[in-house]
PDB file of C-alpha atoms in Angstrom:
ATOM      1  CA  UNK A  11       2.945  14.077 -15.585  1.00 91.00           C
ATOM      2  CA  UNK A  12       2.633  17.728 -16.583  1.00 93.00           C
ATOM      3  CA  UNK A  13       0.767  16.838 -19.777  1.00 92.00           C
ATOM      4  CA  UNK A  14      -1.590  14.648 -17.708  1.00 92.00           C
ATOM      5  CA  UNK A  15      -2.319  17.533 -15.350  1.00 90.00           C
ATOM      6  CA  UNK A  16      -3.144  19.652 -18.249  1.00 89.00           C
ATOM      7  CA  UNK A  17      -5.512  17.036 -19.542  1.00 89.00           C
ATOM      8  CA  UNK A  18      -7.339  16.978 -15.962  1.00 87.00           C
ATOM      9  CA  UNK A  19      -8.026  20.714 -15.913  1.00 85.00           C
ATOM     10  CA  UNK A  20      -9.326  23.322 -18.372  1.00 80.00           C
ATOM     11  CA  UNK A  21      -6.957  25.716 -20.127  1.00 76.00           C
ATOM     12  CA  UNK A  22      -6.779  28.366 -18.928  1.00 73.00           C
ATOM     13  CA  UNK A  23      -7.177  26.825 -15.460  1.00 70.00           C
ATOM     14  CA  UNK A  24      -9.617  28.197 -12.945  1.00 70.00           C
ATOM     15  CA  UNK A  25     -10.004  27.861  -9.163  1.00 70.00           C
ATOM     16  CA  UNK A  26     -12.893  25.432  -9.374  1.00 66.00           C
ATOM     17  CA  UNK A  27     -10.772  22.614 -10.561  1.00 78.00           C
ATOM     18  CA  UNK A  28      -7.738  20.851  -9.287  1.00 90.00           C
ATOM     19  CA  UNK A  29      -5.581  17.682  -9.630  1.00 93.00           C
ATOM     20  CA  UNK A  30      -4.178  15.464  -6.951  1.00 95.00           C
ATOM     21  CA  UNK A  31      -1.006  13.474  -7.636  1.00 95.00           C
ATOM     22  CA  UNK A  32      -0.889  10.459  -5.435  1.00 96.00           C
ATOM     23  CA  UNK A  33       2.554   8.864  -5.705  1.00 95.00           C
ATOM     24  CA  UNK A  34       4.128   5.830  -4.082  1.00 93.00           C
ATOM     25  CA  UNK A  35       7.279   6.818  -2.251  1.00 92.00           C
ATOM     26  CA  UNK A  36      10.141   5.987  -4.639  1.00 90.00           C
ATOM     27  CA  UNK A  37      12.831   8.487  -5.336  1.00 88.00           C
ATOM     28  CA  UNK A  38      12.501   8.579  -9.010  1.00 91.00           C
ATOM     29  CA  UNK A  39       8.685   8.908  -8.952  1.00 93.00           C
ATOM     30  CA  UNK A  40       8.842  11.662  -6.298  1.00 94.00           C
ATOM     31  CA  UNK A  41      11.423  13.602  -8.325  1.00 94.00           C
ATOM     32  CA  UNK A  42       9.368  13.380 -11.516  1.00 95.00           C
ATOM     33  CA  UNK A  43       6.148  14.294  -9.717  1.00 95.00           C
ATOM     34  CA  UNK A  44       7.855  17.302  -8.059  1.00 94.00           C
ATOM     35  CA  UNK A  45       9.149  18.593 -11.455  1.00 96.00           C
ATOM     36  CA  UNK A  46       5.623  18.231 -13.010  1.00 95.00           C
ATOM     37  CA  UNK A  47       3.920  19.975 -10.073  1.00 95.00           C
ATOM     38  CA  UNK A  48       6.490  22.817 -10.250  1.00 95.00           C
ATOM     39  CA  UNK A  49       5.732  23.331 -13.970  1.00 95.00           C
ATOM     40  CA  UNK A  50       1.996  23.002 -13.422  1.00 92.00           C
ATOM     41  CA  UNK A  51       1.847  25.542 -10.571  1.00 91.00           C
ATOM     42  CA  UNK A  52       3.896  27.924 -12.576  1.00 93.00           C
ATOM     43  CA  UNK A  53       1.323  27.621 -15.394  1.00 90.00           C
ATOM     44  CA  UNK A  54      -1.387  28.408 -12.964  1.00 89.00           C
ATOM     45  CA  UNK A  55      -2.849  24.932 -12.323  1.00 90.00           C
ATOM     46  CA  UNK A  56      -4.148  23.886  -8.919  1.00 91.00           C
ATOM     47  CA  UNK A  57      -2.268  20.783  -7.779  1.00 94.00           C
ATOM     48  CA  UNK A  58      -1.982  18.896  -4.536  1.00 94.00           C
ATOM     49  CA  UNK A  59       0.755  16.277  -3.896  1.00 96.00           C
ATOM     50  CA  UNK A  60       0.184  13.192  -1.683  1.00 97.00           C
ATOM     51  CA  UNK A  61       3.131  10.726  -1.330  1.00 96.00           C
ATOM     52  CA  UNK A  62       2.302   7.370   0.263  1.00 96.00           C
ATOM     53  CA  UNK A  63       5.073   5.327   1.916  1.00 95.00           C
ATOM     54  CA  UNK A  64       3.756   2.225   3.725  1.00 96.00           C
ATOM     55  CA  UNK A  65       6.537  -0.468   3.741  1.00 95.00           C
ATOM     56  CA  UNK A  66       7.195  -1.219   7.402  1.00 95.00           C
ATOM     57  CA  UNK A  67      10.294  -3.242   6.410  1.00 93.00           C
ATOM     58  CA  UNK A  68      11.954   0.140   6.138  1.00 91.00           C
ATOM     59  CA  UNK A  69      12.170   1.430   9.668  1.00 91.00           C
ATOM     60  CA  UNK A  70      12.531   4.936  10.924  1.00 90.00           C
ATOM     61  CA  UNK A  71      16.317   4.605  11.336  1.00 90.00           C
ATOM     62  CA  UNK A  72      16.881   3.313   7.768  1.00 87.00           C
ATOM     63  CA  UNK A  73      14.359   5.668   6.155  1.00 84.00           C
ATOM     64  CA  UNK A  74      15.247   8.730   7.955  1.00 80.00           C
ATOM     65  CA  UNK A  75      16.105  10.668   4.833  1.00 80.00           C
ATOM     66  CA  UNK A  76      13.606   9.279   2.277  1.00 84.00           C
ATOM     67  CA  UNK A  77      10.949   7.532   4.373  1.00 87.00           C
ATOM     68  CA  UNK A  78       9.265   4.230   3.680  1.00 91.00           C
ATOM     69  CA  UNK A  79       8.862   2.650   0.277  1.00 91.00           C
ATOM     70  CA  UNK A  80       5.524   2.807  -1.342  1.00 92.00           C
ATOM     71  CA  UNK A  81       3.769  -0.466  -1.782  1.00 93.00           C
ATOM     72  CA  UNK A  82       0.115  -1.400  -1.965  1.00 94.00           C
ATOM     73  CA  UNK A  83      -1.027   1.123   0.702  1.00 95.00           C
ATOM     74  CA  UNK A  84      -1.391   3.849  -1.964  1.00 95.00           C
ATOM     75  CA  UNK A  85      -4.181   1.765  -3.538  1.00 95.00           C
ATOM     76  CA  UNK A  86      -6.402   2.294  -0.472  1.00 96.00           C
ATOM     77  CA  UNK A  87      -5.692   6.027  -0.485  1.00 97.00           C
ATOM     78  CA  UNK A  88      -6.455   6.105  -4.269  1.00 96.00           C
ATOM     79  CA  UNK A  89      -9.761   4.187  -3.796  1.00 96.00           C
ATOM     80  CA  UNK A  90     -11.116   6.563  -1.103  1.00 97.00           C
ATOM     81  CA  UNK A  91      -9.853   9.637  -2.946  1.00 96.00           C
ATOM     82  CA  UNK A  92     -11.464   8.650  -6.254  1.00 95.00           C
ATOM     83  CA  UNK A  93     -14.740   7.819  -4.538  1.00 96.00           C
ATOM     84  CA  UNK A  94     -14.805  11.221  -2.896  1.00 96.00           C
ATOM     85  CA  UNK A  95     -14.012  12.979  -6.136  1.00 93.00           C
ATOM     86  CA  UNK A  96     -16.883  11.068  -7.826  1.00 94.00           C
ATOM     87  CA  UNK A  97     -19.239  12.438  -5.202  1.00 95.00           C
ATOM     88  CA  UNK A  98     -18.186  15.980  -5.942  1.00 91.00           C
ATOM     89  CA  UNK A  99     -15.796  16.707  -3.104  1.00 92.00           C
ATOM     90  CA  UNK A 100     -13.298  19.462  -3.652  1.00 90.00           C
ATOM     91  CA  UNK A 101      -9.525  19.024  -3.983  1.00 91.00           C
ATOM     92  CA  UNK A 102      -8.745  19.830  -0.307  1.00 92.00           C
ATOM     93  CA  UNK A 103     -11.249  17.180   0.909  1.00 94.00           C
ATOM     94  CA  UNK A 104      -9.878  14.611  -1.528  1.00 95.00           C
ATOM     95  CA  UNK A 105      -6.375  15.157  -0.589  1.00 95.00           C
ATOM     96  CA  UNK A 106      -7.216  15.081   3.155  1.00 96.00           C
ATOM     97  CA  UNK A 107      -8.747  11.686   2.752  1.00 97.00           C
ATOM     98  CA  UNK A 108      -5.776  10.361   0.973  1.00 98.00           C
ATOM     99  CA  UNK A 109      -3.379  11.871   3.594  1.00 98.00           C
ATOM    100  CA  UNK A 110      -5.469  10.237   6.381  1.00 98.00           C
ATOM    101  CA  UNK A 111      -4.943   6.840   4.825  1.00 98.00           C
ATOM    102  CA  UNK A 112      -1.222   7.506   4.353  1.00 97.00           C
ATOM    103  CA  UNK A 113      -0.883   8.123   8.082  1.00 97.00           C
ATOM    104  CA  UNK A 114      -2.741   5.014   9.096  1.00 98.00           C
ATOM    105  CA  UNK A 115      -1.509   2.177   6.733  1.00 98.00           C
ATOM    106  CA  UNK A 116       1.302  -0.288   6.689  1.00 97.00           C
ATOM    107  CA  UNK A 117       2.411  -3.049   4.415  1.00 97.00           C
ATOM    108  CA  UNK A 118       4.781  -5.989   4.685  1.00 97.00           C
ATOM    109  CA  UNK A 119       5.519  -8.359   1.894  1.00 95.00           C
ATOM    110  CA  UNK A 120       7.276 -11.755   1.725  1.00 96.00           C
ATOM    111  CA  UNK A 121       8.949 -12.863  -1.565  1.00 92.00           C
ATOM    112  CA  UNK A 122       9.246 -16.447  -2.539  1.00 90.00           C
ATOM    113  CA  UNK A 123      11.693 -15.367  -5.230  1.00 83.00           C
ATOM    114  CA  UNK A 124      12.951 -12.246  -6.990  1.00 74.00           C
ATOM    115  CA  UNK A 125      11.205 -10.603  -9.824  1.00 71.00           C
ATOM    116  CA  UNK A 126      12.391 -11.680 -13.281  1.00 65.00           C
ATOM    117  CA  UNK A 127      13.056  -8.666 -15.529  1.00 66.00           C
ATOM    118  CA  UNK A 128      12.348  -8.824 -19.250  1.00 66.00           C
ATOM    119  CA  UNK A 129      15.987  -7.850 -19.821  1.00 61.00           C
ATOM    120  CA  UNK A 130      17.336 -10.532 -17.514  1.00 55.00           C
ATOM    121  CA  UNK A 131      19.900 -11.647 -20.082  1.00 55.00           C
ATOM    122  CA  UNK A 132      21.612  -8.273 -19.770  1.00 52.00           C
ATOM    123  CA  UNK A 133      20.963  -7.391 -16.103  1.00 55.00           C
ATOM    124  CA  UNK A 134      20.309 -10.603 -14.286  1.00 62.00           C
ATOM    125  CA  UNK A 135      19.174 -10.540 -10.787  1.00 64.00           C
ATOM    126  CA  UNK A 136      20.308 -13.284  -8.349  1.00 69.00           C
ATOM    127  CA  UNK A 137      17.593 -15.654  -7.248  1.00 76.00           C
ATOM    128  CA  UNK A 138      16.950 -16.587  -3.766  1.00 84.00           C
ATOM    129  CA  UNK A 139      18.550 -19.797  -2.462  1.00 87.00           C
ATOM    130  CA  UNK A 140      16.453 -22.894  -2.364  1.00 88.00           C
ATOM    131  CA  UNK A 141      14.148 -23.169   0.649  1.00 92.00           C
ATOM    132  CA  UNK A 142      14.523 -19.483   1.325  1.00 94.00           C
ATOM    133  CA  UNK A 143      12.078 -16.569   1.509  1.00 94.00           C
ATOM    134  CA  UNK A 144      12.813 -12.854   2.032  1.00 94.00           C
ATOM    135  CA  UNK A 145      10.580 -10.727   4.301  1.00 96.00           C
ATOM    136  CA  UNK A 146      10.320  -7.158   3.241  1.00 93.00           C
ATOM    137  CA  UNK A 147      11.730  -7.376  -0.265  1.00 85.00           C
ATOM    138  CA  UNK A 148      10.758  -4.250  -2.298  1.00 81.00           C
ATOM    139  CA  UNK A 149       8.503  -4.304  -5.405  1.00 79.00           C
ATOM    140  CA  UNK A 150      11.541  -3.952  -7.677  1.00 77.00           C
ATOM    141  CA  UNK A 151      13.667  -6.550  -5.977  1.00 76.00           C
ATOM    142  CA  UNK A 152      15.220  -4.175  -3.392  1.00 80.00           C
ATOM    143  CA  UNK A 153      16.788  -5.856  -0.414  1.00 82.00           C
ATOM    144  CA  UNK A 154      14.340  -6.882   2.352  1.00 87.00           C
ATOM    145  CA  UNK A 155      14.399  -6.897   6.131  1.00 93.00           C
ATOM    146  CA  UNK A 156      15.487 -10.515   6.576  1.00 94.00           C
ATOM    147  CA  UNK A 157      15.922 -13.812   4.779  1.00 94.00           C
ATOM    148  CA  UNK A 158      14.523 -16.952   6.409  1.00 95.00           C
ATOM    149  CA  UNK A 159      15.653 -20.472   5.749  1.00 95.00           C
ATOM    150  CA  UNK A 160      14.259 -23.045   6.091  1.00 96.00           C
ATOM    151  CA  UNK A 161      10.815 -21.652   5.234  1.00 95.00           C
ATOM    152  CA  UNK A 162       8.779 -21.627   8.387  1.00 96.00           C
ATOM    153  CA  UNK A 163       5.282 -22.945   8.807  1.00 97.00           C
ATOM    154  CA  UNK A 164       2.676 -20.530   7.594  1.00 97.00           C
ATOM    155  CA  UNK A 165       1.238 -19.606  11.120  1.00 97.00           C
ATOM    156  CA  UNK A 166       4.808 -18.738  12.193  1.00 97.00           C
ATOM    157  CA  UNK A 167       5.422 -16.574   9.081  1.00 97.00           C
ATOM    158  CA  UNK A 168       2.025 -14.832   9.488  1.00 98.00           C
ATOM    159  CA  UNK A 169       2.749 -14.092  13.123  1.00 98.00           C
ATOM    160  CA  UNK A 170       6.028 -12.503  12.229  1.00 97.00           C
ATOM    161  CA  UNK A 171       4.400 -10.420   9.352  1.00 97.00           C
ATOM    162  CA  UNK A 172       1.522  -9.225  11.469  1.00 98.00           C
ATOM    163  CA  UNK A 173       3.851  -8.391  14.389  1.00 97.00           C
ATOM    164  CA  UNK A 174       5.779  -6.021  12.118  1.00 97.00           C
ATOM    165  CA  UNK A 175       2.489  -4.242  11.185  1.00 97.00           C
ATOM    166  CA  UNK A 176       0.752  -4.160  14.463  1.00 97.00           C
ATOM    167  CA  UNK A 177       3.389  -3.940  17.352  1.00 97.00           C
ATOM    168  CA  UNK A 178       3.161  -0.443  18.642  1.00 96.00           C
ATOM    169  CA  UNK A 179       6.017  -1.137  21.098  1.00 95.00           C
ATOM    170  CA  UNK A 180       8.410  -1.389  18.140  1.00 94.00           C
ATOM    171  CA  UNK A 181       9.708   2.176  18.085  1.00 92.00           C
ATOM    172  CA  UNK A 182      11.346   1.711  14.747  1.00 93.00           C
ATOM    173  CA  UNK A 183       8.335   0.330  12.872  1.00 92.00           C
ATOM    174  CA  UNK A 184       5.186   1.342  14.800  1.00 94.00           C
ATOM    175  CA  UNK A 185       3.745   3.310  11.910  1.00 96.00           C
ATOM    176  CA  UNK A 186       0.079   2.446  12.346  1.00 97.00           C
ATOM    177  CA  UNK A 187      -1.432   3.906  15.632  1.00 97.00           C
ATOM    178  CA  UNK A 188      -3.368   0.796  16.517  1.00 97.00           C
ATOM    179  CA  UNK A 189      -5.213  -0.025  19.727  1.00 97.00           C
ATOM    180  CA  UNK A 190      -7.228  -3.114  20.697  1.00 97.00           C
ATOM    181  CA  UNK A 191     -10.812  -2.885  19.437  1.00 97.00           C
ATOM    182  CA  UNK A 192      -9.839  -0.848  16.356  1.00 98.00           C
ATOM    183  CA  UNK A 193     -11.316  -1.687  12.986  1.00 98.00           C
ATOM    184  CA  UNK A 194      -9.005  -2.279  10.039  1.00 98.00           C
ATOM    185  CA  UNK A 195      -9.169  -3.211   6.440  1.00 98.00           C
ATOM    186  CA  UNK A 196      -6.925  -6.021   5.159  1.00 98.00           C
ATOM    187  CA  UNK A 197      -5.564  -6.161   1.691  1.00 97.00           C
ATOM    188  CA  UNK A 198      -3.801  -9.380   0.691  1.00 97.00           C
ATOM    189  CA  UNK A 199      -1.893  -8.671  -2.551  1.00 96.00           C
ATOM    190  CA  UNK A 200      -0.296 -11.123  -4.990  1.00 94.00           C
ATOM    191  CA  UNK A 201       3.062  -9.706  -6.188  1.00 90.00           C
ATOM    192  CA  UNK A 202       2.276 -11.046  -9.534  1.00 89.00           C
ATOM    193  CA  UNK A 203       2.518 -14.826  -9.673  1.00 89.00           C
ATOM    194  CA  UNK A 204       0.700 -15.918  -6.540  1.00 93.00           C
ATOM    195  CA  UNK A 205      -2.782 -17.318  -7.166  1.00 94.00           C
ATOM    196  CA  UNK A 206      -6.029 -16.556  -5.281  1.00 95.00           C
ATOM    197  CA  UNK A 207      -5.990 -19.953  -3.566  1.00 96.00           C
ATOM    198  CA  UNK A 208      -2.704 -19.093  -1.816  1.00 96.00           C
ATOM    199  CA  UNK A 209      -3.881 -15.606  -1.065  1.00 97.00           C
ATOM    200  CA  UNK A 210      -7.028 -16.986   0.573  1.00 97.00           C
ATOM    201  CA  UNK A 211      -4.957 -19.131   2.923  1.00 98.00           C
ATOM    202  CA  UNK A 212      -2.736 -16.193   3.900  1.00 98.00           C
ATOM    203  CA  UNK A 213      -5.925 -14.065   4.434  1.00 98.00           C
ATOM    204  CA  UNK A 214      -7.529 -16.691   6.720  1.00 98.00           C
ATOM    205  CA  UNK A 215      -4.421 -16.883   8.946  1.00 98.00           C
ATOM    206  CA  UNK A 216      -3.919 -13.102   8.870  1.00 98.00           C
ATOM    207  CA  UNK A 217      -7.438 -12.361   9.989  1.00 98.00           C
ATOM    208  CA  UNK A 218      -7.184 -14.937  12.793  1.00 98.00           C
ATOM    209  CA  UNK A 219      -3.881 -13.427  13.974  1.00 98.00           C
ATOM    210  CA  UNK A 220      -5.135  -9.795  13.846  1.00 98.00           C
ATOM    211  CA  UNK A 221      -8.226 -10.766  15.887  1.00 98.00           C
ATOM    212  CA  UNK A 222      -6.883 -13.275  18.388  1.00 98.00           C
ATOM    213  CA  UNK A 223      -3.478 -11.823  19.141  1.00 97.00           C
ATOM    214  CA  UNK A 224      -3.960  -8.076  18.594  1.00 98.00           C
ATOM    215  CA  UNK A 225      -7.700  -7.592  19.277  1.00 98.00           C
ATOM    216  CA  UNK A 226      -8.397  -5.949  15.915  1.00 98.00           C
ATOM    217  CA  UNK A 227     -11.627  -6.213  14.044  1.00 98.00           C
ATOM    218  CA  UNK A 228     -11.060  -6.863  10.202  1.00 98.00           C
ATOM    219  CA  UNK A 229     -14.038  -4.881   8.760  1.00 98.00           C
ATOM    220  CA  UNK A 230     -13.036  -5.374   5.095  1.00 97.00           C
ATOM    221  CA  UNK A 231     -10.952  -7.897   3.117  1.00 97.00           C
ATOM    222  CA  UNK A 232      -9.738  -7.489  -0.466  1.00 95.00           C
ATOM    223  CA  UNK A 233      -7.384  -9.840  -2.201  1.00 95.00           C
ATOM    224  CA  UNK A 234      -5.976 -10.457  -5.627  1.00 95.00           C
ATOM    225  CA  UNK A 235      -3.238  -9.207  -7.954  1.00 93.00           C
ATOM    226  CA  UNK A 236      -3.742  -5.559  -7.185  1.00 92.00           C
ATOM    227  CA  UNK A 237      -0.286  -4.026  -7.019  1.00 91.00           C
ATOM    228  CA  UNK A 238       2.113  -6.318  -8.909  1.00 89.00           C
ATOM    229  CA  UNK A 239       5.661  -6.581 -10.032  1.00 84.00           C
ATOM    230  CA  UNK A 240       5.559  -8.425 -13.285  1.00 80.00           C
ATOM    231  CA  UNK A 241       5.397 -12.188 -12.376  1.00 80.00           C
ATOM    232  CA  UNK A 242       7.013 -11.880  -8.917  1.00 85.00           C
ATOM    233  CA  UNK A 243       6.254 -14.690  -6.591  1.00 90.00           C
ATOM    234  CA  UNK A 244       5.093 -13.560  -3.158  1.00 93.00           C
ATOM    235  CA  UNK A 245       2.343 -12.039  -0.969  1.00 96.00           C
ATOM    236  CA  UNK A 246       1.860  -8.676   0.632  1.00 96.00           C
ATOM    237  CA  UNK A 247      -0.272  -7.839   3.685  1.00 98.00           C
ATOM    238  CA  UNK A 248      -1.571  -4.321   4.047  1.00 98.00           C
ATOM    239  CA  UNK A 249      -3.377  -3.145   7.213  1.00 98.00           C
ATOM    240  CA  UNK A 250      -5.276   0.156   7.173  1.00 98.00           C
ATOM    241  CA  UNK A 251      -6.731   1.556  10.407  1.00 98.00           C
ATOM    242  CA  UNK A 252     -10.264   2.727   9.907  1.00 98.00           C
ATOM    243  CA  UNK A 253     -11.340   5.804  11.885  1.00 98.00           C
ATOM    244  CA  UNK A 254     -13.856   5.352  14.756  1.00 96.00           C
ATOM    245  CA  UNK A 255     -17.511   6.347  14.734  1.00 96.00           C
ATOM    246  CA  UNK A 256     -19.256   7.921  11.827  1.00 97.00           C
ATOM    247  CA  UNK A 257     -16.023   9.115  10.197  1.00 97.00           C
ATOM    248  CA  UNK A 258     -15.112   5.367   9.903  1.00 97.00           C
ATOM    249  CA  UNK A 259     -18.439   4.462   8.548  1.00 98.00           C
ATOM    250  CA  UNK A 260     -17.952   7.067   5.846  1.00 98.00           C
ATOM    251  CA  UNK A 261     -14.532   5.735   4.969  1.00 98.00           C
ATOM    252  CA  UNK A 262     -15.982   2.220   4.661  1.00 98.00           C
ATOM    253  CA  UNK A 263     -18.814   3.479   2.332  1.00 97.00           C
ATOM    254  CA  UNK A 264     -16.138   5.063   0.209  1.00 97.00           C
ATOM    255  CA  UNK A 265     -14.213   1.818   0.123  1.00 97.00           C
ATOM    256  CA  UNK A 266     -17.387  -0.063  -0.811  1.00 96.00           C
ATOM    257  CA  UNK A 267     -18.439   2.457  -3.528  1.00 96.00           C
ATOM    258  CA  UNK A 268     -18.731   0.530  -6.878  1.00 94.00           C
ATOM    259  CA  UNK A 269     -16.282   1.180  -9.633  1.00 92.00           C
ATOM    260  CA  UNK A 270     -16.087   0.239 -13.342  1.00 88.00           C
ATOM    261  CA  UNK A 271     -12.391  -0.646 -13.263  1.00 84.00           C
ATOM    262  CA  UNK A 272     -12.231  -4.324 -14.259  1.00 81.00           C
ATOM    263  CA  UNK A 273      -9.154  -5.061 -12.095  1.00 80.00           C
ATOM    264  CA  UNK A 274     -10.749  -4.028  -8.795  1.00 84.00           C
ATOM    265  CA  UNK A 275     -12.169  -6.862  -6.790  1.00 80.00           C
ATOM    266  CA  UNK A 276     -15.668  -5.931  -5.617  1.00 72.00           C
TER     267      UNK A 276
END
């Protein structure tokens, strides 16, 4: 990471430049980022650090020391930050945009089975039992919030997932400060092996649940294999609360700003 920071800024560094490290909240990633930032600052580079933890399966009680795991919420923060940077915003403005997303985003995923590692012959991970899904499983196969068997009808599963994201009365998991009438963006993510047809059905049910049961306006929808875990079978729902008024319109313009990255669905 330190070498990457040096590539992003001139040597010797000057105050007109800076680098933001946006990192999903996993212990190893945070430790490596922290070491790189310490070295970079000692060398005179201007660096801002923005961790993003958005997994609502990890409640406040469980994550009291390390916080929530980072899932696909960091992608929204990265999209807005990069769009701002492309427009010429300074490092403080770019980091503030990312931090705003981090404070207003949540993700819940459901795994149809565990990720299969390339070295599975050496370190095999147990698969889920037949006719079983796991709500809240981490991107690396970490234990989830609950296993459900038999698999419930999709409307029932969606209701459970959206409730974990949107219920502000749940003191342990009310991470997104939502109110009826708020605008949100919905990201429906394939964990690696789930195709667009399945994602589209999940998106349709999720939008209906957000609107009819929680009074939320889904202003943007993006779906696809965006933050994956090899060929893991499952779906993640990410809800990001957009600000009100002109600030929200600006956020949506940043979200809509065209990019040349082939993997981004536009």
